[in-house]
Amino acid sequence: MPCGRQEGGAAPARFVLGVDVGSTVLKCHVYDRAAAVRGSSCRKVESLYPRPGWVELDPEVLWSQFVGVVKDAVQAAGLHMRQIAGLGIATQRATFITWHKRTGKPFHNFISWQDLRSAELVNSWNKSLLLKAGEAAKKNNCCFGTVDTWLLYRLTKGSVYATDYSNASATGVFEPFTKCWNPTLCYLLSIPMSIYPPVKDTSFNFGSTDSEIFGVPIPIMALVADQQSAMFGECCFHPGDIKLTMGTGGFWNVNTGEHLFASQRELYPLIGWKIGEEVVYLTEGCMSDMGSAIKWAQDINLFTNVDETAKMARSIVDSQGVCFVPSFQVSVSDPFLCASFMGLKPTTTRNHLVRAILESVAFRNKRIYDIIVKKVRVPLQTIRADGGVSNNSFVMQMTSDLINKKIEKPANADMSSLGAAFLAGLASGFWTDKEQLKKLRRIEAVFEPQKDSEEYKAAMDTWLQAMKRSLNW
């Protein structure tokens, strides 16, 4: 039977697309009704570094890559675009751009969430970060948008200008308590409220792509921020469900249901998703460096393949007191935290350095989890992990030991793509409800505690001391 045809020569089978515009990779997966991947495509996201600490994206390059991965994934699945029931788009959060309302021409490149100019803004209220956006906004012909808004605008040839609640809540300009753009903050930053897009439900018919782009119009049925999308993909639908993403950055997310907790000690509130009358809130803890630190170690030839790092770490009994402090990106607690190795000795080998890097991931997981236990007032449930680093068995097992909890790892680590597809599928009727989605979950591995967390106490105390030595560099 030809791929995409139902038995008996019936109408073509339907599929949904989930696109994840991440910080390092742009991925598109084609999903069937069993949530199995039928075709995929990915491209490296090309970041620009005009000055040290500045991180930007060329909007035209990103647009070309987006269109390319969608076409390639559908082709890899052996399908035609007319067989796509809906498109869901998950995007990196807080990366923003402004463009001319009438012509659609950008005023500047995307300014990435990884960009360090925000540290200057927070510490001195220097408006250099907002200079381009602010000056454009004062002309009253400006549109502001995160990556999802820009893509929606381009996909519909300028006919739809909107974002969703999950993306809006991650900008810092949208107030999750009142669910509207914050007028006080806009006044302080001298940015008119008129530049911000309307905010729509996460699972929602945003319109269709212009037929010239893919040959046929494709319904755009979901816009969602990447971490919230991963939460949805993991089916963390109930209060107390926890999602741990270990990708370029590390993110702990707790479903707090209809309760929204104020920011406190490295935790902050977000809107997870809004579907009709349902609004689900999350509490999030962020670790800015994770996969990027491991990628750096590979770039300087500490190892050749990421898959070998777990074996390298297990080849020695400990790191010999070597500690790694990862801080290639701005830290929430200290924007001047210094990335460093400490405790190096003449006997230090590559294996010790790699183990120290992996241990730092597990130690930070423990640190954030302990804060969640103390501060989040909902009974904590299942922990589900995703992201590229979740494929590292050493990190997963050590994290399980440290927090003394079972951690589930799904068969497919690309949860942001799956979450976007799930949300699009619900809006298009491809799937009926969340109960059906739960039945589609596939667990590849379960990590359960094997050591008492006290066995790691001396090593973690040393690592915490190294963290303190790296502050205020």
Short mmCIF file of C-alpha atoms in Angstrom, two decimals:
data_model
loop_
_atom_site.label_atom_id
_atom_site.label_comp_id
_atom_site.label_asym_id
_atom_site.label_seq_id
_atom_site.Cartn_x
_atom_site.Cartn_y
_atom_site.Cartn_z
CA MET A 1 0.00 0.00 0.00
CA PRO A 2 1.53 3.40 -0.96
CA CYS A 3 2.62 5.53 1.97
CA GLY A 4 -0.13 7.94 3.00
CA ARG A 5 -3.02 5.98 1.43
CA GLN A 6 -5.65 4.21 3.50
CA GLU A 7 -6.91 0.75 2.66
CA GLY A 8 -9.52 0.40 -0.05
CA GLY A 9 -8.32 3.46 -1.98
CA ALA A 10 -9.93 5.85 0.51
CA ALA A 11 -8.94 9.51 0.87
CA PRO A 12 -5.30 10.18 1.68
CA ALA A 13 -4.24 9.55 5.27
CA ARG A 14 -3.71 12.70 7.31
CA PHE A 15 -0.60 13.73 9.20
CA VAL A 16 0.51 16.62 11.42
CA LEU A 17 3.76 18.57 11.40
CA GLY A 18 5.66 19.57 14.51
CA VAL A 19 8.41 22.15 13.99
CA ASP A 20 10.84 23.08 16.75
CA VAL A 21 12.86 26.25 16.14
CA GLY A 22 15.50 25.71 18.80
CA SER A 23 18.61 27.63 19.73
CA THR A 24 21.01 25.32 17.93
CA VAL A 25 18.86 23.15 15.63
CA LEU A 26 15.67 23.67 13.64
CA LYS A 27 13.72 20.39 13.34
CA CYS A 28 10.54 19.25 11.62
CA HIS A 29 8.89 15.88 12.21
CA VAL A 30 5.88 14.39 10.41
CA TYR A 31 3.64 12.45 12.79
CA ASP A 32 0.94 9.89 12.06
CA ARG A 33 -2.07 9.16 14.29
CA ALA A 34 0.03 6.87 16.50
CA ALA A 35 2.43 9.80 17.06
CA ALA A 36 5.11 7.86 15.19
CA VAL A 37 7.60 9.88 13.17
CA ARG A 38 7.12 9.26 9.44
CA GLY A 39 9.68 11.74 8.15
CA SER A 40 12.12 14.27 9.57
CA SER A 41 14.47 17.05 8.64
CA CYS A 42 16.80 19.32 10.60
CA ARG A 43 19.15 22.22 9.98
CA LYS A 44 21.64 23.96 12.19
CA VAL A 45 20.48 27.36 13.43
CA GLU A 46 23.12 29.86 12.35
CA SER A 47 23.80 32.32 15.17
CA LEU A 48 25.63 35.59 14.62
CA TYR A 49 28.08 37.09 17.11
CA PRO A 50 28.63 40.75 16.10
CA ARG A 51 30.41 41.47 19.40
CA PRO A 52 31.53 39.32 22.33
CA GLY A 53 28.42 38.34 24.29
CA TRP A 54 26.00 39.46 21.59
CA VAL A 55 23.93 36.74 19.92
CA GLU A 56 21.70 37.43 16.92
CA LEU A 57 19.87 35.53 14.17
CA ASP A 58 19.42 36.62 10.56
CA PRO A 59 15.63 36.60 10.04
CA GLU A 60 15.86 35.81 6.32
CA VAL A 61 18.17 32.86 6.93
CA LEU A 62 15.86 31.55 9.65
CA TRP A 63 12.87 31.92 7.33
CA SER A 64 14.61 30.03 4.54
CA GLN A 65 15.62 27.26 6.94
CA PHE A 66 12.09 26.95 8.29
CA VAL A 67 10.53 26.53 4.85
CA GLY A 68 13.30 24.13 3.89
CA VAL A 69 12.89 21.74 6.83
CA VAL A 70 9.11 21.56 6.35
CA LYS A 71 9.47 20.68 2.67
CA ASP A 72 12.27 18.21 3.33
CA ALA A 73 10.44 16.42 6.15
CA VAL A 74 7.27 15.95 4.10
CA GLN A 75 9.33 14.71 1.18
CA ALA A 76 11.26 12.31 3.46
CA ALA A 77 7.92 10.87 4.61
CA GLY A 78 6.93 10.23 1.01
CA LEU A 79 3.89 12.47 1.36
CA HIS A 80 2.27 15.39 -0.41
CA MET A 81 1.58 18.68 1.34
CA ARG A 82 -2.16 18.20 0.84
CA GLN A 83 -1.99 15.27 3.28
CA ILE A 84 -0.97 17.57 6.17
CA ALA A 85 -3.88 18.24 8.52
CA GLY A 86 -2.12 20.90 10.53
CA LEU A 87 1.13 22.58 11.50
CA GLY A 88 2.30 23.22 15.06
CA ILE A 89 5.27 25.53 15.70
CA ALA A 90 7.39 25.48 18.87
CA THR A 91 10.00 28.21 19.16
CA GLN A 92 12.87 29.35 21.35
CA ARG A 93 11.55 31.89 23.80
CA ALA A 94 12.26 35.60 24.33
CA THR A 95 14.26 35.94 21.08
CA PHE A 96 12.69 39.01 19.47
CA ILE A 97 12.60 41.19 16.38
CA THR A 98 10.79 44.29 15.11
CA TRP A 99 9.70 44.96 11.56
CA HIS A 100 7.84 47.50 9.42
CA LYS A 101 4.10 47.06 9.78
CA ARG A 102 3.35 47.67 6.11
CA THR A 103 6.36 46.31 4.23
CA GLY A 104 7.31 43.50 6.63
CA LYS A 105 10.97 44.53 6.39
CA PRO A 106 12.93 43.86 9.63
CA PHE A 107 14.50 46.83 11.38
CA HIS A 108 17.30 44.60 12.77
CA ASN A 109 18.29 40.99 13.33
CA PHE A 110 16.63 38.78 15.92
CA ILE A 111 18.19 39.44 19.33
CA SER A 112 18.57 36.02 20.93
CA TRP A 113 17.54 35.02 24.44
CA GLN A 114 21.22 34.07 24.87
CA ASP A 115 22.36 37.65 24.23
CA LEU A 116 24.26 39.22 27.15
CA ARG A 117 23.14 42.79 26.52
CA SER A 118 20.27 42.16 28.94
CA ALA A 119 22.81 41.98 31.77
CA GLU A 120 23.76 45.59 31.08
CA LEU A 121 20.09 46.55 31.04
CA VAL A 122 19.32 44.89 34.34
CA ASN A 123 22.34 46.34 36.11
CA SER A 124 22.33 49.89 34.82
CA TRP A 125 19.01 50.38 32.94
CA ASN A 126 21.11 51.00 29.88
CA LYS A 127 18.62 50.94 27.01
CA SER A 128 21.12 49.80 24.43
CA LEU A 129 19.31 46.47 24.06
CA LEU A 130 16.08 48.24 23.26
CA LEU A 131 17.54 51.03 21.20
CA LYS A 132 16.73 49.54 17.82
CA ALA A 133 13.32 48.34 18.91
CA GLY A 134 12.54 51.54 20.79
CA GLU A 135 13.47 53.88 17.99
CA ALA A 136 11.44 51.87 15.50
CA ALA A 137 8.46 51.74 17.86
CA LYS A 138 8.38 55.52 18.21
CA LYS A 139 7.72 55.79 14.49
CA ASN A 140 4.38 54.02 15.14
CA ASN A 141 4.84 51.72 12.15
CA CYS A 142 6.48 48.90 14.05
CA CYS A 143 5.51 45.30 14.77
CA PHE A 144 7.18 43.48 17.65
CA GLY A 145 7.38 39.74 17.78
CA THR A 146 9.10 36.69 19.09
CA VAL A 147 10.11 33.96 16.65
CA ASP A 148 6.59 32.48 16.49
CA THR A 149 5.01 35.84 15.65
CA TRP A 150 7.53 36.53 12.91
CA LEU A 151 7.05 33.10 11.32
CA LEU A 152 3.27 33.38 11.48
CA TYR A 153 3.44 36.79 9.83
CA ARG A 154 5.65 35.46 7.05
CA LEU A 155 3.72 32.21 6.54
CA THR A 156 0.48 34.15 6.04
CA LYS A 157 2.11 36.86 3.89
CA GLY A 158 1.41 39.48 6.55
CA SER A 159 -2.29 38.73 7.00
CA VAL A 160 -2.00 37.33 10.55
CA TYR A 161 -0.16 39.06 13.38
CA ALA A 162 -0.41 37.23 16.71
CA THR A 163 1.34 35.20 19.38
CA ASP A 164 0.12 32.74 21.99
CA TYR A 165 -0.03 32.89 25.79
CA SER A 166 2.96 30.60 26.37
CA ASN A 167 5.31 32.66 24.21
CA ALA A 168 3.98 35.97 25.50
CA SER A 169 4.46 34.94 29.14
CA ALA A 170 8.16 34.22 28.49
CA THR A 171 8.98 37.71 27.19
CA GLY A 172 9.04 39.42 30.59
CA VAL A 173 6.73 42.11 29.16
CA PHE A 174 3.54 40.05 29.46
CA GLU A 175 1.92 39.80 32.90
CA PRO A 176 0.84 36.18 33.56
CA PHE A 177 -1.39 37.18 36.49
CA THR A 178 -3.53 39.56 34.43
CA LYS A 179 -2.83 37.81 31.11
CA CYS A 180 -2.06 41.04 29.24
CA TRP A 181 0.95 43.10 28.15
CA ASN A 182 2.32 45.05 31.09
CA PRO A 183 1.52 48.78 30.58
CA THR A 184 3.73 49.93 33.47
CA LEU A 185 6.82 48.21 32.11
CA CYS A 186 6.09 49.50 28.61
CA TYR A 187 5.88 53.02 30.00
CA LEU A 188 9.21 52.63 31.83
CA LEU A 189 10.86 51.38 28.66
CA SER A 190 9.19 54.05 26.48
CA ILE A 191 7.65 51.44 24.18
CA PRO A 192 4.05 51.97 23.00
CA MET A 193 1.59 49.18 23.77
CA SER A 194 0.42 49.28 20.15
CA ILE A 195 3.49 47.39 18.89
CA TYR A 196 2.64 44.17 20.75
CA PRO A 197 0.70 41.43 18.95
CA PRO A 198 -2.72 40.10 19.98
CA VAL A 199 -2.42 37.01 22.20
CA LYS A 200 -4.36 33.90 21.18
CA ASP A 201 -4.90 30.40 22.56
CA THR A 202 -1.99 27.98 22.20
CA SER A 203 -4.03 25.34 20.36
CA PHE A 204 -5.90 27.51 17.88
CA ASN A 205 -6.58 27.97 14.19
CA PHE A 206 -4.24 30.84 13.33
CA GLY A 207 -5.09 30.65 9.63
CA SER A 208 -3.34 28.89 6.77
CA THR A 209 0.01 29.31 5.10
CA ASP A 210 -0.01 31.18 1.82
CA SER A 211 -0.39 28.59 -0.96
CA GLU A 212 2.67 29.93 -2.79
CA ILE A 213 4.98 28.77 0.02
CA PHE A 214 4.24 25.03 0.08
CA GLY A 215 2.05 24.64 -3.01
CA VAL A 216 -1.13 24.26 -0.97
CA PRO A 217 -2.38 26.09 2.13
CA ILE A 218 -1.52 24.32 5.39
CA PRO A 219 -3.55 25.13 8.52
CA ILE A 220 -1.41 26.63 11.30
CA MET A 221 -3.04 25.10 14.36
CA ALA A 222 -0.64 25.82 17.22
CA LEU A 223 2.01 28.30 18.36
CA VAL A 224 3.83 27.39 21.56
CA ALA A 225 7.04 28.20 23.42
CA ASP A 226 9.54 25.36 23.31
CA GLN A 227 9.66 24.47 27.02
CA GLN A 228 5.89 24.59 27.38
CA SER A 229 5.64 22.51 24.22
CA ALA A 230 7.99 19.89 25.66
CA MET A 231 5.81 19.86 28.78
CA PHE A 232 2.76 19.15 26.62
CA GLY A 233 4.64 16.55 24.58
CA GLU A 234 5.56 14.74 27.80
CA CYS A 235 1.83 14.72 28.70
CA CYS A 236 2.50 16.59 31.96
CA PHE A 237 -1.16 17.57 32.11
CA HIS A 238 -1.76 17.32 35.85
CA PRO A 239 -0.70 19.56 38.77
CA GLY A 240 2.57 18.30 40.19
CA ASP A 241 3.79 16.72 36.96
CA ILE A 242 7.44 17.64 36.34
CA LYS A 243 9.34 17.95 33.08
CA LEU A 244 13.13 18.19 32.96
CA THR A 245 14.56 19.35 29.64
CA MET A 246 18.31 19.05 29.18
CA GLY A 247 19.16 20.67 25.86
CA THR A 248 21.14 23.81 25.05
CA GLY A 249 19.84 25.05 28.38
CA GLY A 250 18.36 23.12 31.27
CA PHE A 251 14.78 23.67 32.40
CA TRP A 252 12.74 22.24 35.27
CA ASN A 253 9.01 22.85 34.79
CA VAL A 254 6.27 22.01 37.27
CA ASN A 255 2.59 22.00 36.33
CA THR A 256 0.88 24.10 39.01
CA GLY A 257 -2.58 23.82 37.44
CA GLU A 258 -4.74 26.87 37.92
CA HIS A 259 -2.44 28.28 40.60
CA LEU A 260 0.16 30.85 39.62
CA PHE A 261 3.07 31.27 42.02
CA ALA A 262 5.05 34.50 42.12
CA SER A 263 8.77 34.52 41.31
CA GLN A 264 10.93 33.34 44.20
CA ARG A 265 14.54 32.20 44.53
CA GLU A 266 15.39 31.26 40.94
CA LEU A 267 11.87 30.05 40.13
CA TYR A 268 9.46 32.07 38.03
CA PRO A 269 5.89 31.67 36.75
CA LEU A 270 4.81 31.02 33.17
CA ILE A 271 1.65 30.23 31.31
CA GLY A 272 1.99 26.66 30.11
CA TRP A 273 -0.82 26.76 27.58
CA LYS A 274 -4.31 28.08 27.07
CA ILE A 275 -6.88 25.92 25.31
CA GLY A 276 -10.37 27.37 25.36
CA GLU A 277 -11.28 28.05 28.98
CA GLU A 278 -8.37 26.00 30.32
CA VAL A 279 -5.32 27.96 31.43
CA VAL A 280 -2.46 25.89 32.85
CA TYR A 281 0.33 27.60 34.78
CA LEU A 282 3.89 26.43 35.29
CA THR A 283 6.74 27.20 37.65
CA GLU A 284 10.16 27.07 35.98
CA GLY A 285 13.75 26.87 37.11
CA CYS A 286 16.42 27.52 34.46
CA MET A 287 20.05 26.50 34.06
CA SER A 288 21.37 28.59 31.18
CA ASP A 289 24.23 26.27 30.16
CA MET A 290 23.91 22.55 29.69
CA GLY A 291 24.17 21.10 26.22
CA SER A 292 26.22 24.11 25.16
CA ALA A 293 28.88 23.23 27.76
CA ILE A 294 29.06 19.66 26.46
CA LYS A 295 29.24 20.95 22.88
CA TRP A 296 32.12 23.24 23.89
CA ALA A 297 33.98 20.28 25.38
CA GLN A 298 33.57 18.42 22.11
CA ASP A 299 34.76 21.43 20.11
CA ILE A 300 38.03 21.55 22.07
CA ASN A 301 38.49 17.79 21.51
CA LEU A 302 37.94 16.49 25.04
CA PHE A 303 36.06 13.72 23.23
CA THR A 304 35.04 12.96 19.66
CA ASN A 305 31.50 11.68 20.13
CA VAL A 306 28.98 12.72 22.79
CA ASP A 307 27.88 9.09 23.13
CA GLU A 308 31.25 8.17 24.66
CA THR A 309 31.09 10.68 27.54
CA ALA A 310 29.08 8.43 29.89
CA LYS A 311 31.65 5.64 29.44
CA MET A 312 34.51 8.09 30.03
CA ALA A 313 32.89 9.32 33.25
CA ARG A 314 32.36 5.78 34.54
CA SER A 315 35.94 4.74 33.74
CA ILE A 316 37.11 6.57 36.89
CA VAL A 317 35.77 6.44 40.46
CA ASP A 318 35.47 10.22 40.81
CA SER A 319 36.66 13.50 39.31
CA GLN A 320 39.64 13.77 41.72
CA GLY A 321 38.18 16.97 43.11
CA VAL A 322 38.02 18.66 39.72
CA CYS A 323 34.95 20.93 39.39
CA PHE A 324 33.44 22.59 36.34
CA VAL A 325 31.43 25.79 36.62
CA PRO A 326 29.42 26.31 33.42
CA SER A 327 28.56 29.89 32.57
CA PHE A 328 28.93 30.56 28.86
CA GLN A 329 25.59 32.36 28.95
CA VAL A 330 24.12 34.91 31.34
CA SER A 331 23.18 33.55 34.77
CA VAL A 332 19.91 34.61 36.39
CA SER A 333 21.56 34.89 39.80
CA ASP A 334 24.82 36.51 38.67
CA PRO A 335 25.31 37.87 35.13
CA PHE A 336 29.07 37.91 35.74
CA LEU A 337 29.48 34.28 36.86
CA CYS A 338 32.70 32.91 35.36
CA ALA A 339 32.89 29.58 33.51
CA SER A 340 35.88 27.69 34.88
CA PHE A 341 37.60 24.44 35.86
CA MET A 342 38.88 24.28 39.44
CA GLY A 343 40.91 21.70 41.31
CA LEU A 344 43.15 20.74 38.39
CA LYS A 345 46.13 18.52 39.23
CA PRO A 346 49.10 17.02 37.35
CA THR A 347 47.17 13.73 37.36
CA THR A 348 44.02 15.26 35.81
CA THR A 349 43.03 13.51 32.57
CA ARG A 350 40.38 14.09 29.92
CA ASN A 351 38.17 11.60 31.73
CA HIS A 352 38.31 13.70 34.89
CA LEU A 353 37.39 16.85 32.94
CA VAL A 354 34.49 15.13 31.18
CA ARG A 355 33.22 13.63 34.42
CA ALA A 356 33.40 17.06 36.08
CA ILE A 357 31.29 18.55 33.27
CA LEU A 358 28.65 15.81 33.55
CA GLU A 359 28.63 16.02 37.34
CA SER A 360 27.98 19.76 37.11
CA VAL A 361 24.79 18.99 35.16
CA ALA A 362 23.58 16.56 37.82
CA PHE A 363 24.55 18.88 40.69
CA ARG A 364 22.60 21.75 39.16
CA ASN A 365 19.62 19.45 38.65
CA LYS A 366 19.77 18.61 42.36
CA ARG A 367 20.03 22.27 43.31
CA ILE A 368 16.97 23.32 41.30
CA TYR A 369 14.94 20.29 42.40
CA ASP A 370 15.60 21.08 46.08
CA ILE A 371 14.32 24.63 45.55
CA ILE A 372 11.20 23.27 43.84
CA VAL A 373 10.52 20.92 46.76
CA LYS A 374 10.76 23.80 49.23
CA LYS A 375 8.93 26.48 47.28
CA VAL A 376 6.27 24.89 45.05
CA ARG A 377 3.20 24.12 47.10
CA VAL A 378 1.73 21.29 45.05
CA PRO A 379 2.32 17.54 45.51
CA LEU A 380 5.08 16.57 43.08
CA GLN A 381 4.40 13.68 40.71
CA THR A 382 6.21 11.95 37.87
CA ILE A 383 9.51 13.38 36.57
CA ARG A 384 9.95 13.07 32.80
CA ALA A 385 13.18 14.03 31.05
CA ASP A 386 13.86 15.05 27.45
CA GLY A 387 16.44 16.89 25.38
CA GLY A 388 19.75 15.77 23.99
CA VAL A 389 21.53 15.45 27.35
CA SER A 390 18.81 13.08 28.59
CA ASN A 391 20.47 10.51 26.31
CA ASN A 392 23.47 10.53 28.66
CA SER A 393 22.93 7.63 31.05
CA PHE A 394 25.58 8.90 33.51
CA VAL A 395 23.80 12.24 33.97
CA MET A 396 20.39 10.59 34.20
CA GLN A 397 21.45 8.02 36.79
CA MET A 398 23.37 10.52 38.91
CA THR A 399 20.43 12.93 38.86
CA SER A 400 18.08 10.15 39.96
CA ASP A 401 20.46 9.24 42.79
CA LEU A 402 20.83 12.85 43.94
CA ILE A 403 17.12 13.68 44.06
CA ASN A 404 16.11 10.14 45.14
CA LYS A 405 13.35 10.01 42.52
CA LYS A 406 12.48 7.89 39.52
CA ILE A 407 12.96 9.62 36.16
CA GLU A 408 11.28 8.51 32.95
CA LYS A 409 12.91 9.07 29.56
CA PRO A 410 10.67 8.94 26.46
CA ALA A 411 11.49 6.94 23.35
CA ASN A 412 11.71 10.21 21.39
CA ALA A 413 13.69 13.01 23.04
CA ASP A 414 12.33 15.70 20.66
CA MET A 415 9.46 16.65 22.93
CA SER A 416 9.11 20.24 21.73
CA SER A 417 8.27 19.04 18.21
CA LEU A 418 5.86 16.42 19.55
CA GLY A 419 4.14 18.90 21.85
CA ALA A 420 3.59 21.32 18.98
CA ALA A 421 2.16 18.47 16.90
CA PHE A 422 -0.11 17.36 19.77
CA LEU A 423 -1.48 20.89 20.17
CA ALA A 424 -2.00 21.26 16.42
CA GLY A 425 -3.62 17.84 16.26
CA LEU A 426 -6.12 18.72 18.99
CA ALA A 427 -7.09 21.96 17.24
CA SER A 428 -7.55 20.21 13.90
CA GLY A 429 -9.44 17.20 15.25
CA PHE A 430 -6.57 14.88 14.33
CA TRP A 431 -6.63 13.71 17.96
CA THR A 432 -9.70 13.97 20.14
CA ASP A 433 -8.47 14.81 23.64
CA LYS A 434 -5.56 14.65 26.07
CA GLU A 435 -6.56 11.21 27.29
CA GLN A 436 -5.90 9.89 23.79
CA LEU A 437 -2.51 11.62 23.78
CA LYS A 438 -1.50 9.94 27.05
CA LYS A 439 -1.99 6.54 25.44
CA LEU A 440 0.50 7.49 22.72
CA ARG A 441 3.39 8.02 25.17
CA ARG A 442 6.32 5.67 24.74
CA ILE A 443 8.90 5.28 27.53
CA GLU A 444 12.36 4.11 26.52
CA ALA A 445 14.06 3.96 29.91
CA VAL A 446 13.38 4.47 33.61
CA PHE A 447 16.17 5.56 35.94
CA GLU A 448 15.70 4.72 39.61
CA PRO A 449 17.93 5.66 42.56
CA GLN A 450 20.84 3.24 43.02
CA LYS A 451 23.02 5.18 45.46
CA ASP A 452 22.28 7.19 48.57
CA SER A 453 22.57 10.90 47.81
CA GLU A 454 24.88 11.26 50.84
CA GLU A 455 27.58 9.48 48.84
CA TYR A 456 27.76 12.58 46.63
CA LYS A 457 27.73 15.13 49.46
CA ALA A 458 31.47 15.81 49.60
CA ALA A 459 31.72 16.22 45.82
CA MET A 460 28.68 18.51 45.68
CA ASP A 461 29.95 20.64 48.59
CA THR A 462 33.23 21.11 46.69
CA TRP A 463 31.32 22.04 43.54
CA LEU A 464 29.20 24.59 45.44
CA GLN A 465 32.41 26.12 46.78
CA ALA A 466 33.72 26.36 43.21
CA MET A 467 30.52 28.12 42.20
CA LYS A 468 31.03 30.73 44.93
CA ARG A 469 34.62 31.32 43.81
CA SER A 470 33.40 32.04 40.27
CA LEU A 471 30.91 34.77 41.18
CA ASN A 472 31.30 38.43 40.20
CA TRP A 473 34.15 37.80 37.75
#
